[in-house]
Amino acid sequence: MVQQEHLSRQLSFVVIGASGDLAVKKIFPALFSLYCRGDMPDTFCCCGFARTDMSHDAFRALLLEHLACRYTPGEQECRALTDAFLKRCFYVSGQYDAPDSFGALARVLAETEKSDMPTRRVFYFSIPPFLFMPTAQSLAQASLSDDIPEKRQCRVVIEKPFGRDRASSDELTRGLAAVFTEEQTYRIDHYLGKEVIQNMMALRFANLVFEPLWNRVNIARVLITWMEDIGVEGRAGYFDAYGILRDVMQNHLLQMLALTAMEEPLSLNPEYVRDEKVKVLRSAAPATLDDIVTGQYVAASYHGTQRKGYLDEDGVPPDSITPTYAAVALKIRNRRWDGIPFLIRAGKGLNDRKTEIRIVFRKVPANIFANSPNPPEANELVIRVQPDPGISLSFMNKKLGMPLSLQKTELKLSYAEVFDEQTPDAYESLILDVIKGDKSLFIRADELAAAWDVFTPVLHALESCTIRPQPYPFGSNGPQSADALAALYKADWR
Ligand code: BG6
């Protein structure tokens, strides 16, 4: 029913900000993959809108550079699909705050859509957040945003950053709500589209073995790590205005935390899933200055290449106090997690690229091996998001041979080895969900507010006290005081 309903309506997928990197490298390739997989309705068009003046053909040529046939590798079939897809792509240039420009868009849509068929229109805002409101208003003034019962259904997709703190996020939510209802609004967090993160609910709630242990009695701490070994890569202007806390912690990492810590929803109904995430986020105590370490990378040689420091990046003010690293100890005040630290860290310019959730169990209490040369170590369940997605569980084993002694070993599940299928890109899954109308993986307004509440006080404190982030060399493990923060909770970052 819900599964197939999306194929019975014609679809107009409009990407606003279509000449930008996200649109060209992620959104259109994802639409193309969905087309190759047969997940697009028979009648659809993809329409790009941006300021750059371009013909339909020039736009198609731009898209072509990034389209790949991941699901249909045969060369001939791939070419035929690419041609057929590109024929359904159109382009309109205009100004975001000019309703007239959107009038031109409306005309292109009217020409391509069949008038006797119900339509679904998706407007994907691939634009900086300061353009969200003018664009939404222009869409409304061009009568593009309203649903028409039985005939037309409109949806808008927006992507973080949603404001800079709770107040500015609320203002954006209110402003957009004047044009698009909450029902029409899809707030994307692309981490929720990643396979391993989507698997969190299956891992926790489709298995018997984890849930009875998933609490303060058996778990000592949870560590969530997000590391990149690159700098801000030409995005200094954006990054300096937001910093690592707003760029990835308040969204990607908090979402991972929510999926790790939440209760089992009543069902897979998107509202029930989101209810549980809201509940657990509201249980998280807002971080304070005592719970946080921030850092900023400085120039150093990494893998034989001299790397710039953050302050040397083009577009970064010389006195910037924007953190490129943060480690935070969060506490969840509920019966399941009381007293258990959730240590989360995120940083750019580090010595690895990885994202993982590490559940550290408590040590076995008094036991027969306590006095042996290798006493039992705590079990750890590691959910590896990237690279090499997979899950591993460490446990103690008897070492082969004599005399009896213990060794820590690992049970490993590697996605690459177990699954033959192509892993869909996060944007593919999420865009398909938008088309289908499944909101489980999108952030509801109250969830966004709850996530901001965790970080807003500490962001304000860091900024009003002009707290300088600790320097750390590019290609290192981050500032040393982050190790000290972890040590307070008997933890170490690995
Ligand atoms: C984005 C951040 O949301 O995620 C970037 O703005 C970051 O700073 C990126 O590099 C990482 O995404 P992924 O999917 O490559 O891990």
XYZ file of C-alpha atoms and ligand atoms in Angstrom:
510
model
C 0.000 0.000 0.000
C 2.284 2.781 1.270
C 5.054 0.908 -0.587
C 3.451 1.179 -3.990
C 1.369 4.321 -3.632
C 4.393 6.407 -4.566
C 4.507 4.824 -8.004
C 0.913 5.651 -8.803
C 1.353 9.429 -8.777
C 3.454 11.412 -11.169
C 6.433 13.026 -9.514
C 8.092 16.379 -10.040
C 11.286 16.545 -8.044
C 12.588 20.094 -7.882
C 16.083 20.779 -6.580
C 16.556 24.383 -5.529
C 20.252 25.239 -5.654
C 20.735 22.713 -8.428
C 24.156 23.833 -9.619
C 25.796 23.329 -6.204
C 27.980 20.426 -5.146
C 25.391 18.626 -3.014
C 22.828 18.701 -5.809
C 25.143 17.630 -8.592
C 27.197 15.075 -6.661
C 24.589 13.580 -4.350
C 20.954 14.445 -5.059
C 20.753 13.944 -8.819
C 22.911 10.773 -8.739
C 20.577 9.436 -6.025
C 17.530 10.233 -8.184
C 19.201 8.486 -11.098
C 19.925 5.395 -8.978
C 16.296 5.278 -7.865
C 15.282 5.472 -11.502
C 17.627 2.585 -12.382
C 16.174 0.525 -9.514
C 12.616 1.092 -10.757
C 11.753 3.196 -7.725
C 10.555 6.212 -9.692
C 7.013 6.419 -11.029
C 6.592 6.063 -14.810
C 5.829 9.745 -15.103
C 8.391 11.941 -13.414
C 10.604 14.912 -14.035
C 13.574 16.327 -12.159
C 13.891 20.044 -12.327
C 16.885 22.077 -11.220
C 16.562 25.703 -10.144
C 19.512 27.986 -9.387
C 20.889 31.445 -10.126
C 23.438 30.378 -12.755
C 22.175 30.946 -16.260
C 22.209 27.605 -18.092
C 20.284 25.815 -20.815
C 18.567 22.459 -20.171
C 21.332 20.792 -22.186
C 24.175 22.480 -20.316
C 22.553 21.365 -17.074
C 22.217 17.805 -18.346
C 25.893 17.827 -19.311
C 26.764 18.966 -15.792
C 24.696 16.165 -14.267
C 26.113 13.549 -16.617
C 29.581 13.947 -15.088
C 28.350 12.443 -11.827
C 25.795 9.821 -12.869
C 26.924 6.258 -12.293
C 25.047 3.038 -13.096
C 25.621 1.244 -9.815
C 22.636 -1.043 -10.201
C 22.802 -1.668 -13.967
C 26.410 -2.224 -14.870
C 25.915 -3.236 -18.561
C 27.324 -0.465 -20.729
C 24.514 -0.338 -23.285
C 21.747 -0.504 -20.737
C 23.520 2.110 -18.666
C 23.738 4.512 -21.609
C 20.072 4.007 -22.459
C 19.022 4.647 -18.865
C 21.253 7.692 -18.573
C 19.814 9.199 -21.759
C 16.253 8.465 -20.706
C 16.864 9.974 -17.265
C 18.528 13.110 -18.569
C 15.635 13.720 -20.978
C 13.467 14.099 -17.890
C 15.790 16.673 -16.322
C 15.093 20.364 -16.817
C 16.607 23.569 -15.581
C 15.252 26.997 -14.676
C 17.464 29.872 -13.642
C 16.252 32.602 -11.362
C 16.608 34.459 -8.093
C 15.574 32.771 -4.859
C 13.712 35.798 -3.592
C 11.923 36.540 -6.867
C 8.411 35.086 -7.173
C 8.617 35.767 -10.938
C 11.502 33.328 -11.253
C 9.341 30.738 -9.545
C 6.553 31.604 -11.971
C 8.922 30.389 -14.711
C 9.485 27.210 -12.700
C 5.724 26.756 -12.358
C 5.373 26.989 -16.143
C 8.045 24.337 -16.749
C 6.324 22.044 -14.256
C 2.939 22.639 -15.855
C 4.383 21.770 -19.273
C 5.920 18.502 -18.110
C 3.196 17.281 -15.746
C 0.122 15.458 -17.078
C -2.892 17.541 -16.107
C -5.174 14.536 -15.589
C -2.928 12.697 -13.145
C -2.410 13.302 -9.416
C 0.970 14.895 -8.820
C 3.537 14.809 -6.084
C 5.946 17.719 -5.989
C 9.066 17.624 -3.886
C 11.097 20.794 -3.358
C 14.590 19.941 -2.151
C 16.330 23.010 -0.669
C 19.973 22.446 -1.527
C 20.780 26.023 -0.545
C 22.320 27.773 2.460
C 19.851 28.201 5.331
C 19.641 32.000 4.991
C 17.880 31.352 1.676
C 15.285 28.944 3.129
C 12.777 31.640 4.051
C 12.990 33.809 0.904
C 12.737 30.660 -1.221
C 9.777 29.287 0.720
C 8.017 32.643 0.390
C 8.713 32.798 -3.340
C 7.298 29.289 -3.747
C 4.188 30.323 -1.830
C 3.747 33.496 -3.870
C 4.013 31.484 -7.066
C 1.302 29.152 -5.635
C 3.691 26.229 -5.714
C 3.600 25.152 -2.095
C -0.046 24.301 -1.421
C -1.501 20.855 -1.492
C -4.648 20.486 -3.590
C -6.723 17.582 -2.233
C -6.873 14.627 -4.659
C -4.703 16.491 -7.184
C -1.451 17.763 -5.844
C 0.727 16.964 -2.884
C 3.778 19.074 -2.032
C 6.738 18.258 0.173
C 9.787 20.272 1.123
C 13.155 18.821 2.104
C 15.597 20.888 4.134
C 18.997 20.016 5.450
C 20.956 21.319 8.438
C 22.168 23.631 9.772
C 18.737 24.469 11.152
C 19.662 27.671 12.954
C 22.571 28.277 15.330
C 20.845 27.567 18.625
C 17.436 26.783 20.044
C 16.024 30.290 19.493
C 17.186 30.728 15.890
C 16.113 27.180 15.074
C 12.648 27.852 16.513
C 12.444 31.026 14.462
C 13.266 29.104 11.285
C 10.764 26.397 12.183
C 8.038 29.015 12.749
C 8.916 30.892 9.562
C 8.828 27.787 7.386
C 5.646 26.606 9.074
C 3.918 29.673 7.632
C 4.465 28.153 4.175
C 4.809 24.397 4.651
C 2.995 22.375 7.286
C 4.990 20.023 9.527
C 3.391 17.184 7.566
C 4.914 18.570 4.355
C 8.352 19.194 5.889
C 11.194 16.650 5.740
C 14.272 17.644 7.786
C 17.092 15.511 6.515
C 20.083 14.246 8.500
C 21.994 12.196 5.974
C 23.532 10.024 8.711
C 20.096 8.533 9.316
C 20.171 7.217 5.758
C 23.383 5.257 6.346
C 22.817 1.511 6.429
C 24.540 0.835 9.742
C 22.610 3.583 11.460
C 19.330 2.341 10.023
C 20.351 -1.059 11.367
C 20.426 0.203 14.970
C 16.743 -0.521 15.481
C 17.056 -3.993 13.966
C 20.120 -4.766 16.054
C 18.493 -3.651 19.274
C 14.898 -4.712 18.810
C 15.002 -7.709 16.470
C 17.446 -9.658 18.651
C 16.861 -11.191 22.021
C 20.416 -11.063 23.267
C 21.129 -7.351 23.481
C 18.062 -5.766 25.012
C 18.270 -7.442 28.458
C 21.848 -6.145 28.768
C 21.168 -2.705 27.316
C 21.111 -0.680 30.512
C 23.083 0.835 33.386
C 23.353 -2.520 35.145
C 25.451 -4.081 32.389
C 26.843 -1.195 30.370
C 29.607 0.963 31.856
C 29.758 3.649 29.179
C 29.050 4.428 25.549
C 31.564 6.152 23.285
C 30.533 7.685 19.994
C 33.362 8.772 17.732
C 33.325 10.780 14.534
C 36.713 11.570 13.017
C 37.934 12.985 9.731
C 41.544 13.274 8.659
C 40.827 16.206 6.388
C 40.448 19.893 7.141
C 37.561 22.142 6.154
C 38.285 21.576 2.454
C 37.132 24.836 0.912
C 34.109 25.145 3.212
C 35.819 27.491 5.667
C 33.183 30.215 5.298
C 30.373 27.877 6.281
C 32.381 25.993 8.870
C 33.673 29.032 10.693
C 30.115 30.252 11.239
C 29.042 26.930 12.736
C 31.953 24.885 14.134
C 32.063 21.181 14.851
C 29.363 21.215 17.536
C 26.763 22.599 15.176
C 28.145 20.915 12.064
C 28.029 17.316 13.231
C 27.465 16.940 16.996
C 24.073 18.530 17.468
C 22.759 16.460 14.558
C 24.656 13.350 13.355
C 26.123 12.369 16.741
C 23.018 13.136 18.766
C 20.975 11.063 16.349
C 23.360 8.134 16.848
C 23.080 8.638 20.583
C 19.283 8.741 20.407
C 19.126 5.481 18.455
C 21.498 3.859 20.937
C 19.707 5.038 24.056
C 16.011 5.243 23.171
C 13.310 2.842 24.300
C 11.649 0.458 21.858
C 8.930 2.341 19.966
C 5.374 1.007 20.034
C 5.759 0.050 16.382
C 7.670 1.136 13.297
C 5.129 3.889 12.787
C 7.305 6.976 12.104
C 5.590 9.008 14.802
C 6.221 6.341 17.428
C 9.873 6.088 16.415
C 10.270 9.838 16.630
C 8.372 10.005 19.928
C 11.007 7.759 21.485
C 13.875 9.804 20.090
C 12.336 13.000 21.439
C 11.873 11.378 24.834
C 15.474 10.296 25.157
C 16.838 13.608 23.873
C 14.725 15.416 26.444
C 16.205 13.136 29.105
C 19.736 14.231 28.202
C 21.088 16.836 30.615
C 22.233 19.959 28.729
C 26.036 19.884 28.413
C 27.968 22.366 30.573
C 31.473 23.794 30.335
C 32.614 21.104 32.784
C 31.545 18.379 30.364
C 33.304 19.627 27.261
C 36.720 20.002 25.665
C 37.077 21.889 22.411
C 40.033 21.972 20.051
C 41.293 23.544 16.855
C 43.841 21.917 14.551
C 47.154 23.636 13.925
C 49.671 23.143 11.109
C 51.634 19.900 11.176
C 53.071 17.313 8.869
C 50.686 14.396 8.284
C 51.654 11.344 6.220
C 54.641 13.235 4.901
C 52.668 16.303 3.774
C 52.660 19.635 5.528
C 49.010 20.442 6.422
C 47.624 23.882 7.141
C 46.307 24.842 10.534
C 42.645 25.880 10.768
C 43.565 29.546 11.214
C 45.664 29.397 8.025
C 42.737 28.150 5.907
C 41.458 30.680 3.351
C 38.411 32.444 4.708
C 39.052 31.766 8.407
C 39.526 34.952 10.498
C 42.958 34.922 12.195
C 41.435 35.123 15.677
C 38.664 32.556 15.104
C 37.662 30.545 18.177
C 35.541 28.130 16.163
C 36.206 24.583 17.375
C 37.165 21.955 14.820
C 37.089 19.330 17.586
C 34.878 18.673 20.575
C 34.594 15.906 23.141
C 31.569 15.950 25.418
C 30.337 13.787 28.269
C 26.560 13.588 28.176
C 24.290 12.095 30.802
C 20.867 10.701 30.245
C 18.630 11.110 33.228
C 16.338 8.155 33.054
C 15.969 4.813 34.732
C 17.808 2.902 32.007
C 20.874 5.136 31.827
C 21.206 7.053 35.075
C 24.916 7.473 35.901
C 26.212 6.096 32.590
C 28.340 8.530 30.574
C 27.780 8.902 26.856
C 31.133 10.217 25.650
C 30.929 11.723 22.227
C 33.705 13.273 20.210
C 33.967 14.715 16.739
C 36.840 16.323 14.961
C 38.403 17.321 11.688
C 42.125 17.235 10.965
C 42.607 14.088 13.063
C 44.642 10.922 12.459
C 41.827 8.706 11.165
C 38.548 8.732 9.315
C 35.956 6.733 11.174
C 32.523 6.847 12.716
C 31.545 4.298 15.330
C 29.456 3.608 18.397
C 31.309 1.654 21.101
C 29.248 0.065 23.846
C 31.527 -0.860 26.734
C 30.021 -3.438 29.088
C 30.894 -3.713 32.748
C 33.623 -6.059 33.855
C 32.674 -9.501 35.063
C 32.359 -9.203 38.861
C 34.298 -11.553 41.185
C 35.095 -14.585 39.054
C 37.268 -17.663 38.833
C 39.711 -15.991 36.423
C 40.239 -12.853 38.473
C 43.737 -13.867 39.562
C 44.862 -15.365 36.253
C 47.645 -13.671 34.220
C 45.036 -12.376 31.723
C 41.950 -11.584 33.798
C 38.671 -10.986 31.900
C 38.385 -7.664 30.108
C 35.087 -5.909 29.552
C 33.105 -6.964 26.485
C 32.701 -4.298 23.844
C 30.168 -4.072 21.065
C 31.379 -1.813 18.281
C 29.013 -0.598 15.616
C 31.183 0.660 12.799
C 29.391 3.139 10.550
C 32.317 3.931 8.267
C 34.622 3.023 6.723
C 34.157 -0.766 6.442
C 30.654 -0.861 7.913
C 30.158 -3.711 10.347
C 29.624 -4.846 13.900
C 32.063 -6.520 16.235
C 31.773 -7.989 19.699
C 34.818 -8.652 21.829
C 34.765 -11.464 24.345
C 37.112 -13.568 26.377
C 38.110 -17.009 25.146
C 40.342 -19.743 26.365
C 43.622 -19.406 24.541
C 44.539 -22.484 22.502
C 46.765 -24.912 24.326
C 48.010 -25.262 27.878
C 47.964 -24.073 30.560
C 44.482 -22.550 30.719
C 44.662 -18.842 30.072
C 42.412 -16.223 28.529
C 42.577 -14.150 25.386
C 40.358 -11.331 24.181
C 38.890 -12.263 20.768
C 36.380 -10.725 18.395
C 33.258 -11.840 16.583
C 33.099 -9.708 13.468
C 30.387 -8.986 10.979
C 31.609 -7.145 7.932
C 28.901 -5.767 5.669
C 31.157 -6.206 2.644
C 31.555 -9.923 3.351
C 28.002 -10.735 4.378
C 25.860 -8.740 1.985
C 26.120 -9.132 -1.782
C 23.855 -6.211 -2.535
C 25.129 -2.767 -3.426
C 24.878 -0.508 -0.383
C 22.467 2.283 -1.248
C 23.846 5.748 -0.693
C 22.288 7.527 2.295
C 20.660 10.076 -0.028
C 19.063 7.301 -2.090
C 17.278 5.830 0.922
C 16.245 9.186 2.259
C 14.998 10.574 -1.040
C 13.000 7.405 -1.617
C 11.459 7.856 1.833
C 10.511 11.441 0.957
C 8.829 10.229 -2.216
C 7.037 7.468 -0.307
C 6.104 9.750 2.559
C 7.868 7.704 5.239
C 9.077 10.145 7.879
C 10.786 7.703 10.284
C 14.241 8.918 9.321
C 13.484 12.632 9.316
C 13.768 15.033 12.219
C 10.482 16.263 13.654
C 10.269 19.857 14.911
C 10.112 18.847 18.590
C 13.067 16.496 18.093
C 15.102 19.320 16.587
C 14.217 21.564 19.534
C 15.190 18.832 22.014
C 18.536 18.335 20.240
C 19.267 22.065 20.400
C 18.445 22.106 24.109
C 21.313 19.690 24.749
C 23.900 22.038 23.235
C 22.522 25.577 23.265
C 23.622 26.494 26.824
C 27.176 25.273 26.321
C 27.473 26.897 22.889
C 26.404 30.209 24.423
C 28.820 29.741 27.324
C 31.746 28.932 24.990
C 31.001 31.954 22.851
C 30.165 34.489 25.540
C 33.262 33.560 27.573
C 35.355 33.592 24.358
C 36.819 30.232 25.270
C 39.755 29.399 23.031
C 39.801 25.850 21.724
C 42.925 23.844 22.621
C 45.372 23.547 19.749
C 46.112 20.066 18.422
C 48.417 19.147 15.540
C 46.751 18.193 12.255
C 46.872 14.403 12.029
C 46.872 13.808 15.803
C 44.277 12.233 18.068
C 42.926 15.616 19.211
C 43.746 17.735 22.253
C 45.201 15.955 25.275
C 42.570 17.359 27.586
C 40.034 15.223 25.707
C 41.895 12.175 27.023
C 41.680 13.652 30.502
C 37.915 14.129 30.076
C 37.541 10.477 29.036
C 39.751 9.363 31.929
C 37.340 11.040 34.371
C 34.902 8.350 33.250
C 37.522 5.563 33.246
C 37.361 5.598 29.460
C 39.857 6.006 26.697
C 39.251 7.035 23.111
C 40.385 4.467 20.623
C 28.326 16.871 6.839
C 29.242 17.860 7.500
O 27.058 16.906 7.415
O 28.859 15.573 6.970
C 30.657 17.766 6.975
O 28.741 19.163 7.261
C 31.138 16.340 7.026
O 31.524 18.625 7.695
C 30.134 15.412 6.370
O 32.392 16.278 6.355
C 30.537 13.976 6.503
O 29.625 13.162 5.839
P 30.020 11.675 5.446
O 28.763 11.090 4.930
O 31.125 11.798 4.432
O 30.521 11.038 6.687
